[in-house]
Amino acid sequence: MSTQLYINTRRLSRLILRRDRIRIPVWLLSLSVLTFIVANAFTSLYSTEQERQIAAETMRNPAITAMLGPGYGLDNYTNGAMMAHQMLLFTALAVGIMSILFVARHTRADEEEGRIEMIRSMPVGRLSNLQASIFVSVGANLLLALIIGFGLYALGIKSMDLDGSLLYGAALGATGIIFTAITALFAQLTVTSRGTIGFSIAILLLSYLIRAIGDVSNQALSWFSPLGWVLSSEVYVNNYWWPILLTIGVALILVIISLYLNAIRDLEAGFIPAKPGRKYASSFLQSPLGLALRLQRTGLIAWAVGMLILGASYGSVLGDLESYFSNNEMMEKMLTPAAGFSLTEQFLTMLMKIIAMICTVPPLMAIFKLKGEEKNNRTEHLLSRAVSRSRLMGSYCIVSIVSTFVMLSLAAIGLGAVGNSVMEEGIPFGTFYSAAMAYLPAMWVMIGIAVLLIGLAPKLSSLTWVYLTYSFFVIYLGGLLQFPEWMGKLSPFGYIPQLPIEEMDFMNVSILTIIAIVLMVVGFIGYKKRDIQG
């Protein structure tokens, strides 16, 4: 390709850095601080070799393998091996999301909103913007790799040597780089930023599921997942660098394909054409609710299928738990079952926490679609007609609330159906379903916060995602890191009874429901009074 295609790439890179001068540092700082806090926490929680080996025994079961990846180094469970086993995959997912959102924002989203057309009217190359976006994203991931690599080594933890620490950082950086390349590819194939993000996140989730199934049943299957490649580096145990080189090599191939496709396609076009709509809209589509649902139909269906698969993938490992626990004296001592409940039912409570918080993502995306429509100047057109603000926001709110029920239901159905098919003594489906439905009030509180911020301070609405991330961190890792109880109580998910081990707490769930309603009402009032962004 001619060098004319890349003119002023450096200047565009500086422009991208200027636009994301806050986002990039916040992501890098958050991921780095989280990594360092957890690494230090492990040294204080498991200070002796005996304590670490007891922890290693808890990792030797299919369910943990499916969630965290294969436990390399369990026979000599050092702090480094523990850190890589329990945190690398979790952090890699966050790095993948960071890269997906960044690349989509500066490629297809800018193209969709007409910014690329304006940029191309100036003396820049046809491929300059895509290349600049890739350069900055790769640079951010390389910087993250160096910060975490040298930072972990600087902590002075005995089992975390320089080679292993740099490999840990490189594994995270490589994950970000390959999902940078995947997103750049989908930015050429799709015609909307929603499609770019949707397909890229779908690949990320599919990579997680393929790796989970492969790690539990057939290790060869894990090689079809980029996340499986990264975990194969066996950080702090064998320190293999070649999986990182493989990941970056595949990313380079995808980048070359993306640049080629960008060079041959028309601006604002994609290789996966948008399906043309009907000539005349139905009466339902002509309503705000119908429009809100139609705009998000594909995304919601994709998420619904994903939640069903997620529940099924977790259910597939339930059959091995009881036999594992019964043959492990150390586990029997550590996990004394509650009266009348199996260890599988105890494990179910932890699964439901994770599933409920993941199921909160699509409802939040549904309500934030209203903010996106406003940002793209489409809301004014609707409000100029016989549509009130309350009716408009109510439509998106209904879609969001209904999706909480749908997502949780499908996840519970997948978990219960597959779980009972692999367990010798099944658990009543009502147990799975009631344990999932108990989390609805907590999810409604998250929606209420989103509605409140959209109504009063739309520029701060992204804090909802920060709060959900905090909730996931303290609820999922709180027990492991021995956080004080009050930290969990700062999240609505911390007030949900852990069915079936605990009894239903109608007082807590009623209070959460009332809080959610109050937040939504205040958000509606604020939305009616504030100026619409134009």
Short mmCIF file of C-alpha atoms in Angstrom, two decimals:
data_model
loop_
_atom_site.label_atom_id
_atom_site.label_comp_id
_atom_site.label_asym_id
_atom_site.label_seq_id
_atom_site.Cartn_x
_atom_site.Cartn_y
_atom_site.Cartn_z
CA MET A 1 0.00 0.00 0.00
CA SER A 2 1.18 3.52 -0.77
CA THR A 3 2.59 5.65 2.06
CA GLN A 4 0.03 8.28 1.00
CA LEU A 5 -2.58 6.21 2.78
CA TYR A 6 -0.92 6.91 6.14
CA ILE A 7 -0.18 10.65 5.93
CA ASN A 8 -0.48 12.50 9.27
CA THR A 9 -1.04 9.34 11.29
CA ARG A 10 1.15 10.82 14.03
CA ARG A 11 -1.00 13.95 14.31
CA LEU A 12 -4.18 11.90 14.48
CA SER A 13 -2.59 9.79 17.19
CA ARG A 14 -1.95 12.93 19.22
CA LEU A 15 -5.56 14.01 18.64
CA ILE A 16 -6.83 10.65 19.92
CA LEU A 17 -4.59 10.92 22.97
CA ARG A 18 -5.93 14.42 23.59
CA ARG A 19 -9.53 13.22 23.39
CA ASP A 20 -8.89 10.30 25.76
CA ARG A 21 -6.49 12.08 28.10
CA ILE A 22 -8.72 11.11 31.03
CA ARG A 23 -10.11 7.74 29.93
CA ILE A 24 -6.76 6.07 29.23
CA PRO A 25 -5.08 7.05 32.54
CA VAL A 26 -8.19 6.04 34.50
CA TRP A 27 -8.25 2.59 32.88
CA LEU A 28 -4.50 2.06 33.35
CA LEU A 29 -4.53 3.29 36.94
CA SER A 30 -7.59 1.22 37.88
CA LEU A 31 -6.24 -2.01 36.42
CA SER A 32 -2.77 -1.49 37.88
CA VAL A 33 -3.96 -0.56 41.37
CA LEU A 34 -6.36 -3.52 41.43
CA THR A 35 -3.53 -5.87 40.47
CA PHE A 36 -1.16 -4.53 43.10
CA ILE A 37 -3.80 -4.57 45.86
CA VAL A 38 -4.70 -8.19 45.18
CA ALA A 39 -1.04 -9.26 44.98
CA ASN A 40 -0.35 -7.71 48.38
CA ALA A 41 -3.54 -9.18 49.80
CA PHE A 42 -2.52 -12.70 48.84
CA THR A 43 0.77 -12.39 50.76
CA SER A 44 -1.03 -11.39 53.95
CA LEU A 45 -3.92 -13.85 53.58
CA TYR A 46 -1.71 -16.84 52.76
CA SER A 47 1.56 -16.16 54.54
CA THR A 48 2.62 -19.78 55.00
CA GLU A 49 3.14 -22.62 52.58
CA GLN A 50 0.58 -24.75 54.42
CA GLU A 51 -2.13 -22.08 54.01
CA ARG A 52 -1.36 -21.77 50.32
CA GLN A 53 -1.57 -25.54 49.79
CA ILE A 54 -4.92 -25.63 51.55
CA ALA A 55 -6.06 -22.90 49.15
CA ALA A 56 -4.66 -24.94 46.25
CA GLU A 57 -6.86 -27.89 47.22
CA THR A 58 -9.95 -25.70 46.86
CA MET A 59 -8.87 -24.98 43.28
CA ARG A 60 -8.79 -28.61 42.22
CA ASN A 61 -12.35 -28.87 40.94
CA PRO A 62 -13.96 -28.37 37.52
CA ALA A 63 -16.12 -25.42 38.53
CA ILE A 64 -13.13 -23.33 39.64
CA THR A 65 -11.22 -24.40 36.53
CA ALA A 66 -14.11 -23.25 34.35
CA MET A 67 -14.20 -19.85 36.04
CA LEU A 68 -10.50 -19.12 36.55
CA GLY A 69 -8.65 -21.37 34.16
CA PRO A 70 -6.36 -24.38 34.79
CA GLY A 71 -4.42 -24.20 38.06
CA TYR A 72 -0.78 -24.36 37.01
CA GLY A 73 1.55 -24.85 39.96
CA LEU A 74 -1.02 -26.23 42.40
CA ASP A 75 1.53 -28.69 43.79
CA ASN A 76 3.69 -25.75 44.83
CA TYR A 77 1.13 -22.97 45.20
CA THR A 78 3.35 -19.92 45.61
CA ASN A 79 1.98 -16.40 45.87
CA GLY A 80 2.94 -15.87 42.24
CA ALA A 81 1.16 -19.00 41.01
CA MET A 82 -1.87 -18.05 43.09
CA MET A 83 -1.91 -14.53 41.64
CA ALA A 84 -1.68 -15.77 38.06
CA HIS A 85 -4.30 -18.47 38.57
CA GLN A 86 -6.91 -16.39 40.36
CA MET A 87 -6.45 -12.94 38.82
CA LEU A 88 -4.91 -13.14 35.34
CA LEU A 89 -8.06 -14.21 33.49
CA PHE A 90 -10.28 -11.83 35.46
CA THR A 91 -7.99 -8.88 34.64
CA ALA A 92 -7.54 -9.97 31.01
CA LEU A 93 -11.30 -9.74 30.49
CA ALA A 94 -11.25 -6.15 31.76
CA VAL A 95 -8.32 -5.31 29.48
CA GLY A 96 -10.19 -6.80 26.52
CA ILE A 97 -13.24 -4.66 27.26
CA MET A 98 -11.03 -1.57 27.56
CA SER A 99 -9.52 -2.17 24.12
CA ILE A 100 -12.88 -2.96 22.50
CA LEU A 101 -14.50 0.24 23.74
CA PHE A 102 -11.48 2.36 22.82
CA VAL A 103 -11.11 1.12 19.24
CA ALA A 104 -14.86 1.19 18.54
CA ARG A 105 -15.06 4.77 19.81
CA HIS A 106 -12.32 6.04 17.51
CA THR A 107 -13.21 4.04 14.39
CA ARG A 108 -16.79 3.04 13.64
CA ALA A 109 -18.39 5.42 16.17
CA ASP A 110 -16.51 8.42 14.72
CA GLU A 111 -17.37 7.25 11.23
CA GLU A 112 -21.02 6.80 12.14
CA GLU A 113 -21.20 10.33 13.56
CA GLY A 114 -19.49 11.94 10.55
CA ARG A 115 -16.16 12.82 12.16
CA ILE A 116 -14.08 10.62 9.85
CA GLU A 117 -15.61 12.30 6.81
CA MET A 118 -14.53 15.67 8.19
CA ILE A 119 -11.04 14.37 8.98
CA ARG A 120 -10.65 12.90 5.50
CA SER A 121 -11.48 16.27 3.96
CA MET A 122 -8.13 17.39 5.34
CA PRO A 123 -4.65 16.28 4.18
CA VAL A 124 -4.71 12.85 5.86
CA GLY A 125 -4.38 9.36 4.46
CA ARG A 126 -7.30 7.04 3.91
CA LEU A 127 -5.98 4.62 6.54
CA SER A 128 -4.49 7.20 8.90
CA ASN A 129 -7.36 7.23 11.41
CA LEU A 130 -7.59 3.44 11.71
CA GLN A 131 -3.85 3.12 12.01
CA ALA A 132 -3.69 5.92 14.60
CA SER A 133 -6.45 4.25 16.64
CA ILE A 134 -4.60 0.94 16.56
CA PHE A 135 -1.28 2.59 17.44
CA VAL A 136 -2.69 4.38 20.47
CA SER A 137 -4.56 1.30 21.69
CA VAL A 138 -1.48 -0.90 21.27
CA GLY A 139 0.62 1.77 22.99
CA ALA A 140 -1.79 1.91 25.94
CA ASN A 141 -1.67 -1.87 26.29
CA LEU A 142 2.12 -1.92 26.10
CA LEU A 143 2.27 0.78 28.78
CA LEU A 144 -0.12 -1.25 30.93
CA ALA A 145 2.09 -4.32 30.46
CA LEU A 146 5.18 -2.43 31.60
CA ILE A 147 3.47 -0.76 34.57
CA ILE A 148 2.05 -4.03 35.86
CA GLY A 149 5.16 -6.05 35.04
CA PHE A 150 7.65 -3.79 36.79
CA GLY A 151 5.09 -2.90 39.48
CA LEU A 152 4.58 -6.52 40.53
CA TYR A 153 8.35 -7.05 40.64
CA ALA A 154 8.77 -3.88 42.70
CA LEU A 155 6.44 -5.28 45.37
CA GLY A 156 9.30 -7.56 46.39
CA ILE A 157 7.18 -10.69 46.77
CA LYS A 158 9.48 -13.71 46.89
CA SER A 159 7.85 -15.87 44.20
CA MET A 160 7.23 -12.96 41.79
CA ASP A 161 10.53 -12.62 39.95
CA LEU A 162 11.21 -10.15 37.14
CA ASP A 163 10.71 -12.66 34.32
CA GLY A 164 7.36 -13.85 35.66
CA SER A 165 6.16 -10.34 36.46
CA LEU A 166 7.00 -9.06 32.98
CA LEU A 167 5.25 -12.10 31.50
CA TYR A 168 2.16 -11.36 33.64
CA GLY A 169 2.09 -7.82 32.27
CA ALA A 170 2.79 -9.07 28.73
CA ALA A 171 -0.13 -11.51 28.96
CA LEU A 172 -2.49 -8.65 29.79
CA GLY A 173 -0.98 -6.44 27.09
CA ALA A 174 -1.26 -9.21 24.49
CA THR A 175 -4.94 -9.71 25.40
CA GLY A 176 -5.58 -6.02 24.85
CA ILE A 177 -3.68 -6.05 21.55
CA ILE A 178 -5.56 -8.99 20.04
CA PHE A 179 -8.93 -7.51 21.00
CA THR A 180 -7.75 -4.22 19.53
CA ALA A 181 -7.22 -6.11 16.26
CA ILE A 182 -10.55 -7.99 16.54
CA THR A 183 -12.45 -4.74 17.11
CA ALA A 184 -10.62 -3.03 14.23
CA LEU A 185 -11.74 -5.91 11.99
CA PHE A 186 -15.39 -5.68 13.04
CA ALA A 187 -15.24 -1.91 12.55
CA GLN A 188 -14.78 -2.70 8.85
CA LEU A 189 -17.37 -5.45 8.68
CA THR A 190 -20.28 -3.77 10.48
CA VAL A 191 -22.05 -0.50 9.72
CA THR A 192 -22.71 0.70 13.28
CA SER A 193 -20.68 1.19 16.43
CA ARG A 194 -23.28 -0.89 18.26
CA GLY A 195 -22.56 -3.77 15.90
CA THR A 196 -18.80 -3.35 16.28
CA ILE A 197 -18.97 -3.45 20.07
CA GLY A 198 -21.59 -6.20 20.08
CA PHE A 199 -19.65 -8.57 17.82
CA SER A 200 -16.34 -7.85 19.60
CA ILE A 201 -17.79 -8.44 23.07
CA ALA A 202 -19.46 -11.58 21.72
CA ILE A 203 -16.03 -12.86 20.62
CA LEU A 204 -14.65 -12.01 24.08
CA LEU A 205 -17.45 -13.93 25.83
CA LEU A 206 -17.22 -16.78 23.34
CA SER A 207 -13.48 -16.97 24.00
CA TYR A 208 -14.20 -17.25 27.72
CA LEU A 209 -16.82 -19.98 27.23
CA ILE A 210 -14.73 -22.00 24.77
CA ARG A 211 -11.78 -21.80 27.15
CA ALA A 212 -13.97 -22.82 30.10
CA ILE A 213 -15.37 -25.86 28.31
CA GLY A 214 -11.97 -26.78 26.94
CA ASP A 215 -10.17 -26.48 30.28
CA VAL A 216 -12.74 -28.76 31.91
CA SER A 217 -13.33 -31.36 29.20
CA ASN A 218 -10.84 -31.15 26.32
CA GLN A 219 -7.71 -29.02 26.59
CA ALA A 220 -7.33 -28.91 22.81
CA LEU A 221 -10.55 -26.88 22.59
CA SER A 222 -8.94 -24.09 24.64
CA TRP A 223 -6.56 -23.43 21.75
CA PHE A 224 -9.49 -21.96 19.80
CA SER A 225 -9.68 -19.16 22.37
CA PRO A 226 -7.28 -16.17 22.62
CA LEU A 227 -7.81 -16.29 26.39
CA GLY A 228 -6.70 -19.92 26.32
CA TRP A 229 -3.47 -18.87 24.59
CA VAL A 230 -2.73 -16.27 27.23
CA LEU A 231 -3.32 -18.66 30.13
CA SER A 232 -1.03 -21.20 28.47
CA SER A 233 1.92 -18.96 29.31
CA GLU A 234 1.78 -20.49 32.82
CA VAL A 235 2.93 -17.29 34.48
CA TYR A 236 5.12 -17.63 37.59
CA VAL A 237 5.28 -21.41 37.07
CA ASN A 238 6.96 -22.25 33.73
CA ASN A 239 6.93 -18.74 32.20
CA TYR A 240 6.32 -19.64 28.54
CA TRP A 241 6.66 -16.59 26.28
CA TRP A 242 5.69 -18.25 23.01
CA PRO A 243 1.88 -18.06 23.62
CA ILE A 244 2.27 -14.29 23.96
CA LEU A 245 4.16 -14.15 20.65
CA LEU A 246 1.45 -16.31 19.05
CA THR A 247 -1.26 -13.94 20.30
CA ILE A 248 0.54 -10.86 18.99
CA GLY A 249 1.26 -12.61 15.69
CA VAL A 250 -2.42 -13.40 15.14
CA ALA A 251 -3.27 -9.81 16.11
CA LEU A 252 -0.83 -8.52 13.48
CA ILE A 253 -2.52 -10.62 10.80
CA LEU A 254 -5.94 -9.28 11.82
CA VAL A 255 -4.63 -5.70 11.73
CA ILE A 256 -3.31 -6.18 8.18
CA ILE A 257 -6.69 -7.57 7.10
CA SER A 258 -8.47 -4.65 8.78
CA LEU A 259 -6.30 -2.09 7.00
CA TYR A 260 -6.90 -3.80 3.66
CA LEU A 261 -10.66 -3.88 4.15
CA ASN A 262 -10.64 -0.25 5.23
CA ALA A 263 -8.77 0.67 2.06
CA ILE A 264 -11.26 -0.99 -0.31
CA ARG A 265 -14.60 -0.16 1.31
CA ASP A 266 -16.64 3.02 1.02
CA LEU A 267 -16.88 5.43 3.91
CA GLU A 268 -19.78 4.60 6.29
CA ALA A 269 -20.22 1.23 4.54
CA GLY A 270 -19.57 -2.24 5.91
CA PHE A 271 -19.11 -5.74 4.52
CA ILE A 272 -21.99 -7.00 6.64
CA PRO A 273 -24.82 -4.90 5.21
CA ALA A 274 -27.60 -3.66 7.45
CA LYS A 275 -30.87 -5.41 6.76
CA PRO A 276 -33.32 -3.00 5.10
CA GLY A 277 -36.44 -2.28 7.09
CA ARG A 278 -40.02 -2.68 5.93
CA LYS A 279 -41.52 0.00 3.76
CA TYR A 280 -44.23 0.76 6.31
CA ALA A 281 -43.74 0.56 10.06
CA SER A 282 -46.16 -1.42 12.22
CA SER A 283 -48.33 0.40 14.72
CA PHE A 284 -46.17 -0.95 17.55
CA LEU A 285 -42.99 0.35 15.93
CA GLN A 286 -44.58 3.79 15.64
CA SER A 287 -44.76 3.98 19.44
CA PRO A 288 -41.77 5.04 21.60
CA LEU A 289 -41.73 1.61 23.25
CA GLY A 290 -41.72 -0.16 19.89
CA LEU A 291 -38.91 2.05 18.63
CA ALA A 292 -36.84 1.54 21.79
CA LEU A 293 -37.24 -2.22 21.50
CA ARG A 294 -36.55 -2.28 17.76
CA LEU A 295 -33.32 -0.31 18.13
CA GLN A 296 -32.00 -2.83 20.64
CA ARG A 297 -33.62 -6.01 19.39
CA THR A 298 -30.49 -7.60 17.95
CA GLY A 299 -28.32 -6.74 20.93
CA LEU A 300 -30.85 -7.98 23.46
CA ILE A 301 -31.35 -11.25 21.57
CA ALA A 302 -27.58 -11.77 21.45
CA TRP A 303 -27.26 -11.10 25.17
CA ALA A 304 -30.20 -13.41 25.92
CA VAL A 305 -28.56 -16.27 24.03
CA GLY A 306 -25.30 -15.47 25.78
CA MET A 307 -26.92 -15.64 29.22
CA LEU A 308 -28.51 -19.00 28.38
CA ILE A 309 -25.13 -20.34 27.27
CA LEU A 310 -23.43 -18.85 30.34
CA GLY A 311 -25.88 -20.59 32.66
CA ALA A 312 -25.50 -23.85 30.73
CA SER A 313 -21.69 -23.67 30.85
CA TYR A 314 -21.72 -23.27 34.62
CA GLY A 315 -24.36 -25.98 34.94
CA SER A 316 -22.17 -28.42 33.02
CA VAL A 317 -19.62 -28.56 35.86
CA LEU A 318 -22.06 -29.08 38.73
CA GLY A 319 -22.11 -32.84 38.28
CA ASP A 320 -18.44 -33.20 39.27
CA LEU A 321 -18.60 -31.16 42.48
CA GLU A 322 -20.13 -33.66 44.91
CA SER A 323 -17.79 -36.49 43.91
CA TYR A 324 -14.83 -34.16 44.22
CA PHE A 325 -15.88 -32.89 47.62
CA SER A 326 -16.64 -36.38 48.95
CA ASN A 327 -13.16 -37.64 48.03
CA ASN A 328 -11.31 -34.69 49.50
CA GLU A 329 -10.98 -34.71 53.30
CA MET A 330 -9.48 -31.22 53.35
CA MET A 331 -12.44 -29.83 51.42
CA GLU A 332 -14.87 -31.60 53.73
CA LYS A 333 -13.23 -29.90 56.70
CA MET A 334 -13.18 -26.49 55.06
CA LEU A 335 -16.70 -26.56 53.60
CA THR A 336 -19.00 -27.94 56.24
CA PRO A 337 -22.40 -28.06 54.55
CA ALA A 338 -25.32 -26.14 56.00
CA ALA A 339 -27.93 -28.33 57.62
CA GLY A 340 -30.02 -30.00 54.95
CA PHE A 341 -28.07 -28.53 52.01
CA SER A 342 -25.49 -30.10 49.74
CA LEU A 343 -22.13 -28.55 48.95
CA THR A 344 -23.34 -28.04 45.40
CA GLU A 345 -26.19 -25.90 46.71
CA GLN A 346 -23.67 -23.89 48.72
CA PHE A 347 -21.60 -23.40 45.60
CA LEU A 348 -24.76 -22.33 43.78
CA THR A 349 -25.00 -19.19 45.92
CA MET A 350 -21.63 -17.95 44.64
CA LEU A 351 -22.56 -18.73 41.04
CA MET A 352 -25.80 -16.74 41.34
CA LYS A 353 -23.94 -13.65 42.52
CA ILE A 354 -21.69 -13.73 39.47
CA ILE A 355 -24.52 -14.51 37.04
CA ALA A 356 -26.75 -11.75 38.44
CA MET A 357 -24.08 -9.09 38.05
CA ILE A 358 -23.30 -10.19 34.50
CA CYS A 359 -27.04 -10.15 33.73
CA THR A 360 -27.12 -6.51 34.89
CA VAL A 361 -25.00 -5.40 31.91
CA PRO A 362 -27.63 -5.69 29.10
CA PRO A 363 -30.38 -3.86 31.10
CA LEU A 364 -27.97 -1.00 31.77
CA MET A 365 -27.02 -0.90 28.10
CA ALA A 366 -30.73 -0.75 27.27
CA ILE A 367 -31.41 2.30 29.46
CA PHE A 368 -28.20 4.04 28.35
CA LYS A 369 -29.40 3.74 24.76
CA LEU A 370 -31.63 6.72 25.59
CA LYS A 371 -28.56 8.78 26.42
CA GLY A 372 -26.89 7.65 23.19
CA GLU A 373 -29.89 8.71 21.12
CA GLU A 374 -29.82 12.10 22.81
CA LYS A 375 -26.10 12.47 22.19
CA ASN A 376 -26.65 11.75 18.49
CA ASN A 377 -29.36 14.44 18.28
CA ARG A 378 -32.16 11.98 17.55
CA THR A 379 -34.17 12.64 20.71
CA GLU A 380 -35.15 16.18 19.72
CA HIS A 381 -36.89 14.88 16.62
CA LEU A 382 -39.07 12.54 18.71
CA LEU A 383 -39.88 15.14 21.35
CA SER A 384 -40.91 17.65 18.68
CA ARG A 385 -43.86 15.34 17.98
CA ALA A 386 -46.68 14.15 20.24
CA VAL A 387 -44.29 12.28 22.54
CA SER A 388 -43.68 13.38 26.13
CA ARG A 389 -40.33 13.04 27.87
CA SER A 390 -41.83 10.76 30.50
CA ARG A 391 -43.23 8.45 27.84
CA LEU A 392 -39.91 8.39 26.01
CA MET A 393 -37.84 7.60 29.10
CA GLY A 394 -40.52 5.19 30.31
CA SER A 395 -40.22 3.19 27.11
CA TYR A 396 -36.49 2.62 27.58
CA CYS A 397 -37.04 1.97 31.28
CA ILE A 398 -39.62 -0.73 30.51
CA VAL A 399 -37.26 -2.43 28.06
CA SER A 400 -34.49 -2.33 30.67
CA ILE A 401 -36.63 -3.69 33.52
CA VAL A 402 -38.15 -6.47 31.43
CA SER A 403 -34.69 -7.48 30.23
CA THR A 404 -33.58 -8.05 33.85
CA PHE A 405 -36.28 -10.69 34.19
CA VAL A 406 -35.52 -12.25 30.79
CA MET A 407 -31.72 -12.40 31.30
CA LEU A 408 -31.93 -13.87 34.79
CA SER A 409 -34.60 -16.36 33.72
CA LEU A 410 -32.59 -17.65 30.77
CA ALA A 411 -29.42 -17.94 32.85
CA ALA A 412 -31.33 -19.88 35.53
CA ILE A 413 -32.94 -22.12 32.88
CA GLY A 414 -29.54 -22.92 31.34
CA LEU A 415 -27.97 -23.53 34.75
CA GLY A 416 -30.82 -25.70 36.02
CA ALA A 417 -31.42 -27.70 32.86
CA VAL A 418 -27.79 -28.61 32.19
CA GLY A 419 -26.91 -28.87 35.89
CA ASN A 420 -29.65 -31.40 36.60
CA SER A 421 -28.73 -33.40 33.51
CA VAL A 422 -25.19 -34.01 34.82
CA MET A 423 -25.94 -34.45 38.56
CA GLU A 424 -26.81 -37.83 40.02
CA GLU A 425 -29.21 -36.22 42.48
CA GLY A 426 -30.77 -33.21 40.85
CA ILE A 427 -31.81 -29.97 42.51
CA PRO A 428 -35.41 -28.82 41.98
CA PHE A 429 -35.59 -26.26 39.20
CA GLY A 430 -37.48 -23.94 41.54
CA THR A 431 -34.35 -23.72 43.68
CA PHE A 432 -32.30 -22.44 40.74
CA TYR A 433 -35.01 -20.05 39.65
CA SER A 434 -35.81 -18.56 43.05
CA ALA A 435 -32.10 -18.09 43.79
CA ALA A 436 -31.79 -16.10 40.57
CA MET A 437 -34.99 -14.07 40.91
CA ALA A 438 -33.94 -12.90 44.38
CA TYR A 439 -31.39 -10.61 42.67
CA LEU A 440 -34.00 -8.67 40.67
CA PRO A 441 -34.34 -5.84 43.27
CA ALA A 442 -30.56 -5.28 43.27
CA MET A 443 -30.57 -5.08 39.47
CA TRP A 444 -33.48 -2.62 39.62
CA VAL A 445 -31.46 -0.41 41.97
CA MET A 446 -28.66 -0.32 39.37
CA ILE A 447 -31.21 0.69 36.72
CA GLY A 448 -32.58 3.31 39.13
CA ILE A 449 -29.12 4.83 39.53
CA ALA A 450 -28.74 4.95 35.74
CA VAL A 451 -32.15 6.63 35.33
CA LEU A 452 -31.29 9.12 38.09
CA LEU A 453 -28.01 10.12 36.46
CA ILE A 454 -29.54 10.33 32.97
CA GLY A 455 -32.24 12.60 34.38
CA LEU A 456 -30.08 14.84 36.54
CA ALA A 457 -26.46 14.61 35.37
CA PRO A 458 -26.07 12.68 32.09
CA LYS A 459 -22.35 13.44 31.92
CA LEU A 460 -21.87 11.43 35.12
CA SER A 461 -23.93 8.46 33.99
CA SER A 462 -20.81 6.37 33.34
CA LEU A 463 -20.39 6.23 37.13
CA THR A 464 -23.05 3.50 37.03
CA TRP A 465 -20.56 1.20 35.32
CA VAL A 466 -17.95 2.11 37.93
CA TYR A 467 -20.43 1.19 40.67
CA LEU A 468 -21.26 -2.13 39.00
CA THR A 469 -17.54 -2.87 38.70
CA TYR A 470 -17.11 -2.06 42.39
CA SER A 471 -20.02 -4.37 43.22
CA PHE A 472 -18.49 -7.20 41.22
CA PHE A 473 -15.11 -6.64 42.88
CA VAL A 474 -16.31 -6.60 46.50
CA ILE A 475 -18.95 -9.33 46.10
CA TYR A 476 -16.85 -11.71 43.99
CA LEU A 477 -13.45 -11.10 45.61
CA GLY A 478 -14.60 -9.83 49.00
CA GLY A 479 -14.53 -13.24 50.66
CA LEU A 480 -11.19 -14.14 49.11
CA LEU A 481 -9.53 -10.88 50.13
CA GLN A 482 -11.38 -10.71 53.46
CA PHE A 483 -12.84 -7.27 52.89
CA PRO A 484 -14.77 -5.81 55.83
CA GLU A 485 -18.49 -6.55 55.70
CA TRP A 486 -19.44 -2.90 55.27
CA MET A 487 -17.77 -2.79 51.84
CA GLY A 488 -20.16 -5.43 50.56
CA LYS A 489 -23.08 -3.55 52.09
CA LEU A 490 -22.26 -0.53 49.91
CA SER A 491 -23.58 -2.57 46.97
CA PRO A 492 -27.25 -3.54 46.55
CA PHE A 493 -26.07 -7.06 45.74
CA GLY A 494 -24.72 -7.31 49.29
CA TYR A 495 -28.26 -7.28 50.74
CA ILE A 496 -29.66 -10.17 48.71
CA PRO A 497 -30.25 -13.39 50.67
CA GLN A 498 -28.16 -16.30 49.41
CA LEU A 499 -30.86 -18.75 48.45
CA PRO A 500 -31.22 -21.65 49.04
CA ILE A 501 -28.79 -21.62 52.00
CA GLU A 502 -30.43 -18.60 53.62
CA GLU A 503 -34.10 -17.83 54.02
CA MET A 504 -35.74 -15.16 51.88
CA ASP A 505 -35.39 -11.72 53.48
CA PHE A 506 -38.52 -9.93 52.31
CA MET A 507 -37.63 -6.80 54.28
CA ASN A 508 -34.32 -6.27 52.45
CA VAL A 509 -35.67 -6.96 48.98
CA SER A 510 -38.70 -4.72 49.65
CA ILE A 511 -36.45 -1.85 50.75
CA LEU A 512 -34.26 -2.31 47.67
CA THR A 513 -37.35 -2.24 45.45
CA ILE A 514 -38.58 0.98 47.09
CA ILE A 515 -35.13 2.56 46.68
CA ALA A 516 -35.15 1.60 42.99
CA ILE A 517 -38.60 3.17 42.50
CA VAL A 518 -37.56 6.39 44.27
CA LEU A 519 -34.40 6.67 42.16
CA MET A 520 -36.39 6.19 38.96
CA VAL A 521 -39.05 8.73 39.96
CA VAL A 522 -36.40 11.36 40.75
CA GLY A 523 -34.69 10.56 37.45
CA PHE A 524 -37.97 10.99 35.55
CA ILE A 525 -38.59 14.36 37.22
CA GLY A 526 -35.06 15.52 36.40
CA TYR A 527 -35.36 14.37 32.78
CA LYS A 528 -38.60 16.34 32.35
CA LYS A 529 -36.98 19.55 33.60
CA ARG A 530 -33.45 19.54 32.19
CA ASP A 531 -32.35 20.72 28.78
CA ILE A 532 -32.02 18.11 26.07
CA GLN A 533 -28.51 18.05 24.59
CA GLY A 534 -28.55 19.32 21.06
#
